[in-house]
PDB file of C-alpha atoms in Angstrom:
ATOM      1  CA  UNK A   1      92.017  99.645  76.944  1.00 79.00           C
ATOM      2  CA  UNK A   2      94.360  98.498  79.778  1.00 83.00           C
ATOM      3  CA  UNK A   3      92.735  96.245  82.130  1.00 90.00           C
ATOM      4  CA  UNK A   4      94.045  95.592  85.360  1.00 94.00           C
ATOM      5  CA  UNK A   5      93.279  92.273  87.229  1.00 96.00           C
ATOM      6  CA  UNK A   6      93.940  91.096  90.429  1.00 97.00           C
ATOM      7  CA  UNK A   7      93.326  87.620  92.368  1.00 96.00           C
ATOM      8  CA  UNK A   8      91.860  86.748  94.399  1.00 97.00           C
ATOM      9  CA  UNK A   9      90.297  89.723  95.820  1.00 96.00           C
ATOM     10  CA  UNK A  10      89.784  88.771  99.030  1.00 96.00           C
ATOM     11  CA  UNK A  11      92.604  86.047 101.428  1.00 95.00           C
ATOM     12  CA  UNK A  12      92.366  85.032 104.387  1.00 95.00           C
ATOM     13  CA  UNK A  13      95.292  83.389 106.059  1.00 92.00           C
ATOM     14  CA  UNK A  14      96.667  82.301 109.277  1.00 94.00           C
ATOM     15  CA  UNK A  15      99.935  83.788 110.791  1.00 96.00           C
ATOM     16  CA  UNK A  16     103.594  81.880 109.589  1.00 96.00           C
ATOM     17  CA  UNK A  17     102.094  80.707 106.145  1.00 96.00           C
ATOM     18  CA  UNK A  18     102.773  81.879 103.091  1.00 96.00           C
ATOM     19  CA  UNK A  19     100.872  82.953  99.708  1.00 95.00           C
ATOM     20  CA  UNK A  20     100.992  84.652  96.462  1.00 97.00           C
ATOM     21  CA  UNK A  21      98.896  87.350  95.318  1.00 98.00           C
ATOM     22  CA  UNK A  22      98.762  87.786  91.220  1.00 98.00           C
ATOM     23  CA  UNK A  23      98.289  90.721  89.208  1.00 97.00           C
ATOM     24  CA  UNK A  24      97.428  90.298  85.727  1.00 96.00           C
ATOM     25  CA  UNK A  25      97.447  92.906  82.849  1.00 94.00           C
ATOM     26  CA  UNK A  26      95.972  93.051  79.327  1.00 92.00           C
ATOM     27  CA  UNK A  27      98.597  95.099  77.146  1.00 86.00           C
ATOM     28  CA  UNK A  28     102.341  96.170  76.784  1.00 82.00           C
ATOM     29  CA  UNK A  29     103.606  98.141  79.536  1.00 81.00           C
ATOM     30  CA  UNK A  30     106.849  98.082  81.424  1.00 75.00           C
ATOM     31  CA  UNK A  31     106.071  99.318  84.441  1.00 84.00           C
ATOM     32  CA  UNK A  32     104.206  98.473  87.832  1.00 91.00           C
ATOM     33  CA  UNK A  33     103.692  99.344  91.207  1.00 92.00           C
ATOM     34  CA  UNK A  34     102.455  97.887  93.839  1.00 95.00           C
ATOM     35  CA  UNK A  35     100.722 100.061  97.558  1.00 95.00           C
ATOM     36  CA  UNK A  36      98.937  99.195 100.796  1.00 97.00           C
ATOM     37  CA  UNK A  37      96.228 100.697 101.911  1.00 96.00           C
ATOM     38  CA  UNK A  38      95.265  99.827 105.220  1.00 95.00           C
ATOM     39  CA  UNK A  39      91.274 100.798 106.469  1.00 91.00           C
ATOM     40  CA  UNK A  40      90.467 104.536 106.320  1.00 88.00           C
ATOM     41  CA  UNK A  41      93.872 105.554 105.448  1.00 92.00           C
ATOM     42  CA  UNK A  42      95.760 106.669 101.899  1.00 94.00           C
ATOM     43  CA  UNK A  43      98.018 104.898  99.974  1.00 94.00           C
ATOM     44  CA  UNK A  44     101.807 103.537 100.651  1.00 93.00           C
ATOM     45  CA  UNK A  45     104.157 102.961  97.909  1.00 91.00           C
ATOM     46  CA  UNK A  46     105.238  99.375  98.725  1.00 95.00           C
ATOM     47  CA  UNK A  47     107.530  98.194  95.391  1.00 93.00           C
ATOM     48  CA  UNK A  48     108.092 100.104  91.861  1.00 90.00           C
ATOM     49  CA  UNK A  49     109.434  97.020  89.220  1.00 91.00           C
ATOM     50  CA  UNK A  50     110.591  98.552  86.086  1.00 85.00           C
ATOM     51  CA  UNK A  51     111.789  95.710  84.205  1.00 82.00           C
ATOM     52  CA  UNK A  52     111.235  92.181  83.211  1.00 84.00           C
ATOM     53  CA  UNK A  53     112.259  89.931  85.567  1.00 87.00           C
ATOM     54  CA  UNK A  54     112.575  93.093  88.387  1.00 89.00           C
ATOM     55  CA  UNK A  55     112.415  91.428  91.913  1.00 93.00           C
ATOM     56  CA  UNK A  56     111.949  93.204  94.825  1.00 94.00           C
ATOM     57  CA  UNK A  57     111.902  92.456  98.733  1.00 96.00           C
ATOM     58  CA  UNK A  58     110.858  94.500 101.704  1.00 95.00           C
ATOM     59  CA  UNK A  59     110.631  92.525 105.079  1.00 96.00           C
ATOM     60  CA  UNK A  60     107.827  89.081 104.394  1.00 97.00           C
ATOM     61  CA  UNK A  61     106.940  90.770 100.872  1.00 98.00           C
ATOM     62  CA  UNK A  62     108.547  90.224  97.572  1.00 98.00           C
ATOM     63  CA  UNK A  63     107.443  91.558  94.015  1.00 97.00           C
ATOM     64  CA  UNK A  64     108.331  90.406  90.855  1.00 96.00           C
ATOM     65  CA  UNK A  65     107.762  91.514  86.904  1.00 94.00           C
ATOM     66  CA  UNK A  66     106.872  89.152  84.174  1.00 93.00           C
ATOM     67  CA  UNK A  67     106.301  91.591  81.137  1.00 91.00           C
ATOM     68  CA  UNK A  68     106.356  88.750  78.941  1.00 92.00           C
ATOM     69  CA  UNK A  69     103.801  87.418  80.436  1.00 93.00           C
ATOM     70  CA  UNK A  70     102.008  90.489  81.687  1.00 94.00           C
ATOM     71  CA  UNK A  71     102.172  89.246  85.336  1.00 95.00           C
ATOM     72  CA  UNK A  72     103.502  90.465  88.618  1.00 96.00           C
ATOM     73  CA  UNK A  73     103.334  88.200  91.496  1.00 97.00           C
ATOM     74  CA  UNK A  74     103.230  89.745  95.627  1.00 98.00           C
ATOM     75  CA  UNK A  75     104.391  86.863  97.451  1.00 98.00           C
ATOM     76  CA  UNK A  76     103.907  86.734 101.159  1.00 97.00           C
ATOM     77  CA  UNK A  77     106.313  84.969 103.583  1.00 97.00           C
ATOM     78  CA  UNK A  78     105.421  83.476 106.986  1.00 95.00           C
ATOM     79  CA  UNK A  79     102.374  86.321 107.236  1.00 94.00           C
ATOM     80  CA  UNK A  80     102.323  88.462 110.712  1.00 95.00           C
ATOM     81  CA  UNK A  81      99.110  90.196 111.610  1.00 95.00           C
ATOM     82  CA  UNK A  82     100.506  93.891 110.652  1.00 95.00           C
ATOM     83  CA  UNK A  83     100.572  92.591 107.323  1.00 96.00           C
ATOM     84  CA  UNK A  84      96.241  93.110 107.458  1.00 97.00           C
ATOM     85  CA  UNK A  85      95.918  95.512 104.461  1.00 97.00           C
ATOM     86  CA  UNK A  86      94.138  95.758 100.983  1.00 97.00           C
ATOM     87  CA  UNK A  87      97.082  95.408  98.416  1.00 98.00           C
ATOM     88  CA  UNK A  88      96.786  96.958  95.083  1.00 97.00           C
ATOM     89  CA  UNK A  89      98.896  96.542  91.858  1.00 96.00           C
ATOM     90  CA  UNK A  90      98.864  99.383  89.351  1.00 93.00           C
ATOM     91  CA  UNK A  91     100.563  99.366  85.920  1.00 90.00           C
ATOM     92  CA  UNK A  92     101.395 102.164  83.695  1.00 79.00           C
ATOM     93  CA  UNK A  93     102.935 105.617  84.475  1.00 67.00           C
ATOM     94  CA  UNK A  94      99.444 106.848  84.744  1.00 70.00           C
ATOM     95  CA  UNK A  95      98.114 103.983  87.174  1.00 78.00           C
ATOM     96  CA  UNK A  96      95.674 101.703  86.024  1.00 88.00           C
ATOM     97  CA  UNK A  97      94.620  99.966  89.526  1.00 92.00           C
ATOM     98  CA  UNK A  98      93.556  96.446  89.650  1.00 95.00           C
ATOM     99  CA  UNK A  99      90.580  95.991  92.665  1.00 95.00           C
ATOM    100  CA  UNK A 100      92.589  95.623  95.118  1.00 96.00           C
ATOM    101  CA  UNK A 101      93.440  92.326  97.468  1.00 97.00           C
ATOM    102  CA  UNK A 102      92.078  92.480 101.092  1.00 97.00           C
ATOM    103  CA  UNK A 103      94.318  90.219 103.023  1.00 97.00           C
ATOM    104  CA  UNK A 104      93.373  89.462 106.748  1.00 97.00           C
ATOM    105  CA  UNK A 105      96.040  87.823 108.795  1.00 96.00           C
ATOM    106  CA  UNK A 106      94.849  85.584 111.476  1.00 94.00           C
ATOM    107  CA  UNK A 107      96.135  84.362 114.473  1.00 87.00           C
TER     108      UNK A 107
ATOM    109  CA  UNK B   1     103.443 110.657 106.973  1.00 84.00           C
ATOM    110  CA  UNK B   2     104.313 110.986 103.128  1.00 87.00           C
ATOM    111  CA  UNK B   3     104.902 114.607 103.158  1.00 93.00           C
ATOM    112  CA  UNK B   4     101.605 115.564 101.332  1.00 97.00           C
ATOM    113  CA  UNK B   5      99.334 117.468 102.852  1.00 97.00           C
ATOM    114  CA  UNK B   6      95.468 117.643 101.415  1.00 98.00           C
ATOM    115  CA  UNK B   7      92.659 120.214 102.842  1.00 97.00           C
ATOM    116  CA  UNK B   8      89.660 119.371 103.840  1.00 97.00           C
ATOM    117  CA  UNK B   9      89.554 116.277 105.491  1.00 97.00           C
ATOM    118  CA  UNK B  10      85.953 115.728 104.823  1.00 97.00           C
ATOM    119  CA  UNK B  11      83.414 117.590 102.901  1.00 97.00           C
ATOM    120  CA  UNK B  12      79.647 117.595 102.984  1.00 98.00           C
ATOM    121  CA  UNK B  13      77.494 119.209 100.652  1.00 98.00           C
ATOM    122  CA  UNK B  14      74.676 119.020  98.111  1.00 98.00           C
ATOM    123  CA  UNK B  15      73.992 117.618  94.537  1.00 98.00           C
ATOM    124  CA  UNK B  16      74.633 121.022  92.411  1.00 97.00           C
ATOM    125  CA  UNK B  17      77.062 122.450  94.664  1.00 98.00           C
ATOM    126  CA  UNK B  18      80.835 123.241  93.943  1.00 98.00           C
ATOM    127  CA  UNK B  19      83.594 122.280  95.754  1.00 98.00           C
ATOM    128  CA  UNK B  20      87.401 122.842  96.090  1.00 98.00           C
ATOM    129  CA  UNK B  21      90.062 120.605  96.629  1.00 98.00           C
ATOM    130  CA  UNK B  22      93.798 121.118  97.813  1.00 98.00           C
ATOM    131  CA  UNK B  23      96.618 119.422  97.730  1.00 98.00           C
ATOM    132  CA  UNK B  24     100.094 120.150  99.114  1.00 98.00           C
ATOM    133  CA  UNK B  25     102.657 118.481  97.513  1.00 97.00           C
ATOM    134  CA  UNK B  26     105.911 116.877  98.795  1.00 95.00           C
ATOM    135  CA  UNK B  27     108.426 119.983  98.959  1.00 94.00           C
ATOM    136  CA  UNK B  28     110.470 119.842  95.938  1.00 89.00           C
ATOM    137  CA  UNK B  29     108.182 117.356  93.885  1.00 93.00           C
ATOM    138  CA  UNK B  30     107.249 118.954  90.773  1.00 92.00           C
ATOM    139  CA  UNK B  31     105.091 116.406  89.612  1.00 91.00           C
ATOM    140  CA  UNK B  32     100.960 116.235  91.442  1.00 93.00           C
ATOM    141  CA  UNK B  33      98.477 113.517  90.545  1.00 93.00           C
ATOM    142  CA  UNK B  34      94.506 113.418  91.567  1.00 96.00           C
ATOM    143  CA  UNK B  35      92.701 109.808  92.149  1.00 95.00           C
ATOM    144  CA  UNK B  36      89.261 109.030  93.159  1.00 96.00           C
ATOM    145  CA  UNK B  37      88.106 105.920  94.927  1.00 96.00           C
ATOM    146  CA  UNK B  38      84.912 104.839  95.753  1.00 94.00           C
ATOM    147  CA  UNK B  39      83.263 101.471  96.087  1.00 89.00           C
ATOM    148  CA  UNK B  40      81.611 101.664  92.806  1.00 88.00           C
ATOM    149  CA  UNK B  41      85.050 102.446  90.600  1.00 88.00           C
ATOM    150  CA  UNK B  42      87.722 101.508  92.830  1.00 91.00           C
ATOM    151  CA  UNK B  43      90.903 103.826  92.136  1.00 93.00           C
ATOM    152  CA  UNK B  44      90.932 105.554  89.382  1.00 92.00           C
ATOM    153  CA  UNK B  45      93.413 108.368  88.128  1.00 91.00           C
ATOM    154  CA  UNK B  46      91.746 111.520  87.070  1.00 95.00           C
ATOM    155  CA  UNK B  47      94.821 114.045  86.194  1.00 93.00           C
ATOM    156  CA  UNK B  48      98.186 114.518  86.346  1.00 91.00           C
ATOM    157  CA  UNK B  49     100.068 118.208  86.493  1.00 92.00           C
ATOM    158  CA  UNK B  50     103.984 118.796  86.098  1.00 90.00           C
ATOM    159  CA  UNK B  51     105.148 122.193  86.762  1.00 92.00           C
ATOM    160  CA  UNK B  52     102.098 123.685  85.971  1.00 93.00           C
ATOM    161  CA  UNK B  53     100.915 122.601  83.222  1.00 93.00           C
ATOM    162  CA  UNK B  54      98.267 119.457  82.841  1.00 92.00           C
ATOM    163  CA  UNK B  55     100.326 116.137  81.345  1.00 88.00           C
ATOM    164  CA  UNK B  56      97.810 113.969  81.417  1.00 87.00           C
ATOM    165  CA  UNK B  57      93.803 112.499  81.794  1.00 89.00           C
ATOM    166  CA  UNK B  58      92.468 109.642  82.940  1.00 88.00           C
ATOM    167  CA  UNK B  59      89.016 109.271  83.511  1.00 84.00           C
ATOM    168  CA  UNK B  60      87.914 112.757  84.994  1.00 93.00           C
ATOM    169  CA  UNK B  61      84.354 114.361  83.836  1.00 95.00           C
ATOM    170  CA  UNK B  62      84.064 117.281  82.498  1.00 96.00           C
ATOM    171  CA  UNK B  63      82.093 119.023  85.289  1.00 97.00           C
ATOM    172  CA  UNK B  64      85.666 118.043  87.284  1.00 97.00           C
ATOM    173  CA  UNK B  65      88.771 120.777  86.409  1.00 97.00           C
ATOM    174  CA  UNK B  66      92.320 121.170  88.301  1.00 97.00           C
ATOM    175  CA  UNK B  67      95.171 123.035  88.154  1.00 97.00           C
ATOM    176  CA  UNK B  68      98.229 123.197  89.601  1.00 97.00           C
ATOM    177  CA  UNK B  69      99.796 126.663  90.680  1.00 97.00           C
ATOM    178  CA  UNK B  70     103.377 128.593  90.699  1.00 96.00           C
ATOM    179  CA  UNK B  71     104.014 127.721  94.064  1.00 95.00           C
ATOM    180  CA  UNK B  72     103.000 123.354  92.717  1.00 96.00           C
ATOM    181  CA  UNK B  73      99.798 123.090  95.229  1.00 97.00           C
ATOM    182  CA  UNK B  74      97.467 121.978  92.924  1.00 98.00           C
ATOM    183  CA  UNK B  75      93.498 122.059  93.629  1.00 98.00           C
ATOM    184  CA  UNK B  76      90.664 120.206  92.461  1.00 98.00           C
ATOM    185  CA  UNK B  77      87.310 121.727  91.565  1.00 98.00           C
ATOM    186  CA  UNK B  78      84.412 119.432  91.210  1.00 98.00           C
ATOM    187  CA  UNK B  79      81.027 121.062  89.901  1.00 97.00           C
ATOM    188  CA  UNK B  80      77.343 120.199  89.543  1.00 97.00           C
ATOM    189  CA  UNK B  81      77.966 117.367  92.469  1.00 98.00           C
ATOM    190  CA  UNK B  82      75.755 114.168  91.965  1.00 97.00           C
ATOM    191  CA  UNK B  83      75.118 111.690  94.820  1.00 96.00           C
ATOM    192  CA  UNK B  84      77.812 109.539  92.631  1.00 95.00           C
ATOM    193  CA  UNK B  85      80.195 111.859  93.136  1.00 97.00           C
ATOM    194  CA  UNK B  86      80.728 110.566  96.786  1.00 97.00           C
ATOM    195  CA  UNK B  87      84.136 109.542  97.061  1.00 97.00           C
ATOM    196  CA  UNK B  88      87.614 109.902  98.431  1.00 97.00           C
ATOM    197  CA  UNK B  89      89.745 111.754  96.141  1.00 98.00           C
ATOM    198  CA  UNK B  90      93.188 111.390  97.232  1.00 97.00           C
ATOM    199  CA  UNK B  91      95.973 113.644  95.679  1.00 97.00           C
ATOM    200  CA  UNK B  92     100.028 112.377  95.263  1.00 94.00           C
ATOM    201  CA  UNK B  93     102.935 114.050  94.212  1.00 93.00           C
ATOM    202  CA  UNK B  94     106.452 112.588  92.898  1.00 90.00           C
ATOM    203  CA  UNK B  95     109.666 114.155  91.911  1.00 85.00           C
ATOM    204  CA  UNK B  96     109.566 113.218  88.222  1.00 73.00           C
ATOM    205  CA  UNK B  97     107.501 113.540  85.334  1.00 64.00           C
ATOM    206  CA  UNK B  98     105.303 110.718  85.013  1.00 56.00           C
ATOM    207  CA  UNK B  99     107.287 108.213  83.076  1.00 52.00           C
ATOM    208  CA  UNK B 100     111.153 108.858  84.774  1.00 51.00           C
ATOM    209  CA  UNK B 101     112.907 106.435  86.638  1.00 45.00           C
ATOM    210  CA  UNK B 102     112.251 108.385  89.957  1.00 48.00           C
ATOM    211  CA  UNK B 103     108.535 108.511  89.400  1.00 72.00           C
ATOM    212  CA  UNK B 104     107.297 106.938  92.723  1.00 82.00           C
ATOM    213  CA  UNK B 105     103.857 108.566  93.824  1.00 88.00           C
ATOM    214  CA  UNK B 106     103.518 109.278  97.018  1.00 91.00           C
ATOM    215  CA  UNK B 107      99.961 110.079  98.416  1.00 94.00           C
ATOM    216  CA  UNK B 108      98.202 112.667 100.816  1.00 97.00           C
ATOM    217  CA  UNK B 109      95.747 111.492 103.415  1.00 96.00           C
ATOM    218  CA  UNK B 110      92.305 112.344 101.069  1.00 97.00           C
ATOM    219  CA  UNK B 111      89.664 114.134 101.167  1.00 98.00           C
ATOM    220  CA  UNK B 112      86.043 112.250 101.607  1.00 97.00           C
ATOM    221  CA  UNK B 113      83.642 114.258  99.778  1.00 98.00           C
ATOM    222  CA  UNK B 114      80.132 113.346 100.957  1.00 97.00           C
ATOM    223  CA  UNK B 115      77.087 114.762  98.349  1.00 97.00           C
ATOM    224  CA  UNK B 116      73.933 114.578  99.856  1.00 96.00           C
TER     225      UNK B 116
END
């Protein structure tokens, strides 16, 4: 059974730095996504990496694909308060969901 | 707004009752998925339709059943409600059958179901 896990769970981090969020997987699959989901609201598509080695950027966040090593990695640059979410990776065309990572920006 | 719509908003009822679900999806997309979250599970995918017909399972129970129409809505019936089945079930559609290149979900606003 695919297992989806995500670290850590919950970060807390101060505006301008910069972390990595980590999203591991237990079997074969060449797909992943990765949404926000910010308090009381639905989903938003944020990266879809297809491919080993796929890297993707949107504004402060960048996604990569490790199939090889069943990793993808949502790196955070120089963090802004909007960025306050929960951030969920989900592999597999039928979504597997890891728990989620609920990031708090701080001043 | 992603362009999915989902009816109701929120839902109380009681344990036994039966409930409906709709979703709306994205004009065009052909493709409608149904999730559940709750603090318990997390997110978890329950079923996918594509043009009608069911494609795929993922961890839905067999008092749950869905179906997705001619005109693509798709509803959600959940039956025999339990306190457990307290949730948000949140519905997404995408263009492409599960598996294409163009197979980005993109997801209604939920429905919170509350049993009591």
């Amino acid at each position: 059974e695919l297992k989806v896990e995500q670290n850590p769970l919950f970060l807390s981090m101060q505006e301008g730095k910069n972390y990595t969020i980590y999203c591991n997987y237990s079997t074969t699959s060449d797909r992943l996504y990765w949404y926000r989901q910010d308090p009381g609201k639905s989903l938003e598509s944020l990266f879809v990496l297809l491919s080993n080695g796929a890297v993707k950027q949107e504004g402060r966040l960048m996604a990569s694909l490790d199939t090889k090593a069943r990793l993808s990695t949502l790196h955070i640059t120089a963090a802004v308060h909007d960025l306050s979410a929960t951030y969920f990776c989900a592999v597999d065309m039928y979504m597997r969901f890891g728990a989620g990572t609920r990031l708090t920006v701080k001043p | 707004d992603s362009g999915v719509t989902q009816t109701p908003k929120h839902l109380i009822t009681a344990t036994g009752q039966r409930v409906t679900l709709r979703c709306s999806p994205r004009s065009g997309d052909l493709s409608v998925y149904w999730y559940q979250q709750s603090l318990d599970q997390g997110l978890q995918f329950l079923i996918q339709y594509y043009n009608g017909e069911e494609r795929a399972k993922g961890n839905i129970l067999e008092r749950f059943s869905a179906q997705q129409f001619p005109d693509l809505h798709s509803e959600l019936n959940l039956s025999s409600l339990e306190l457990g089945d307290s949730a948000l079930y949140f519905c997404a559609s995408s263009a492409a059958l599960a598996g294409g290149v163009a197979d980005t979900q993109y997801f209604g606003p939920g429905t919170r179901l509350t049993v009591l």
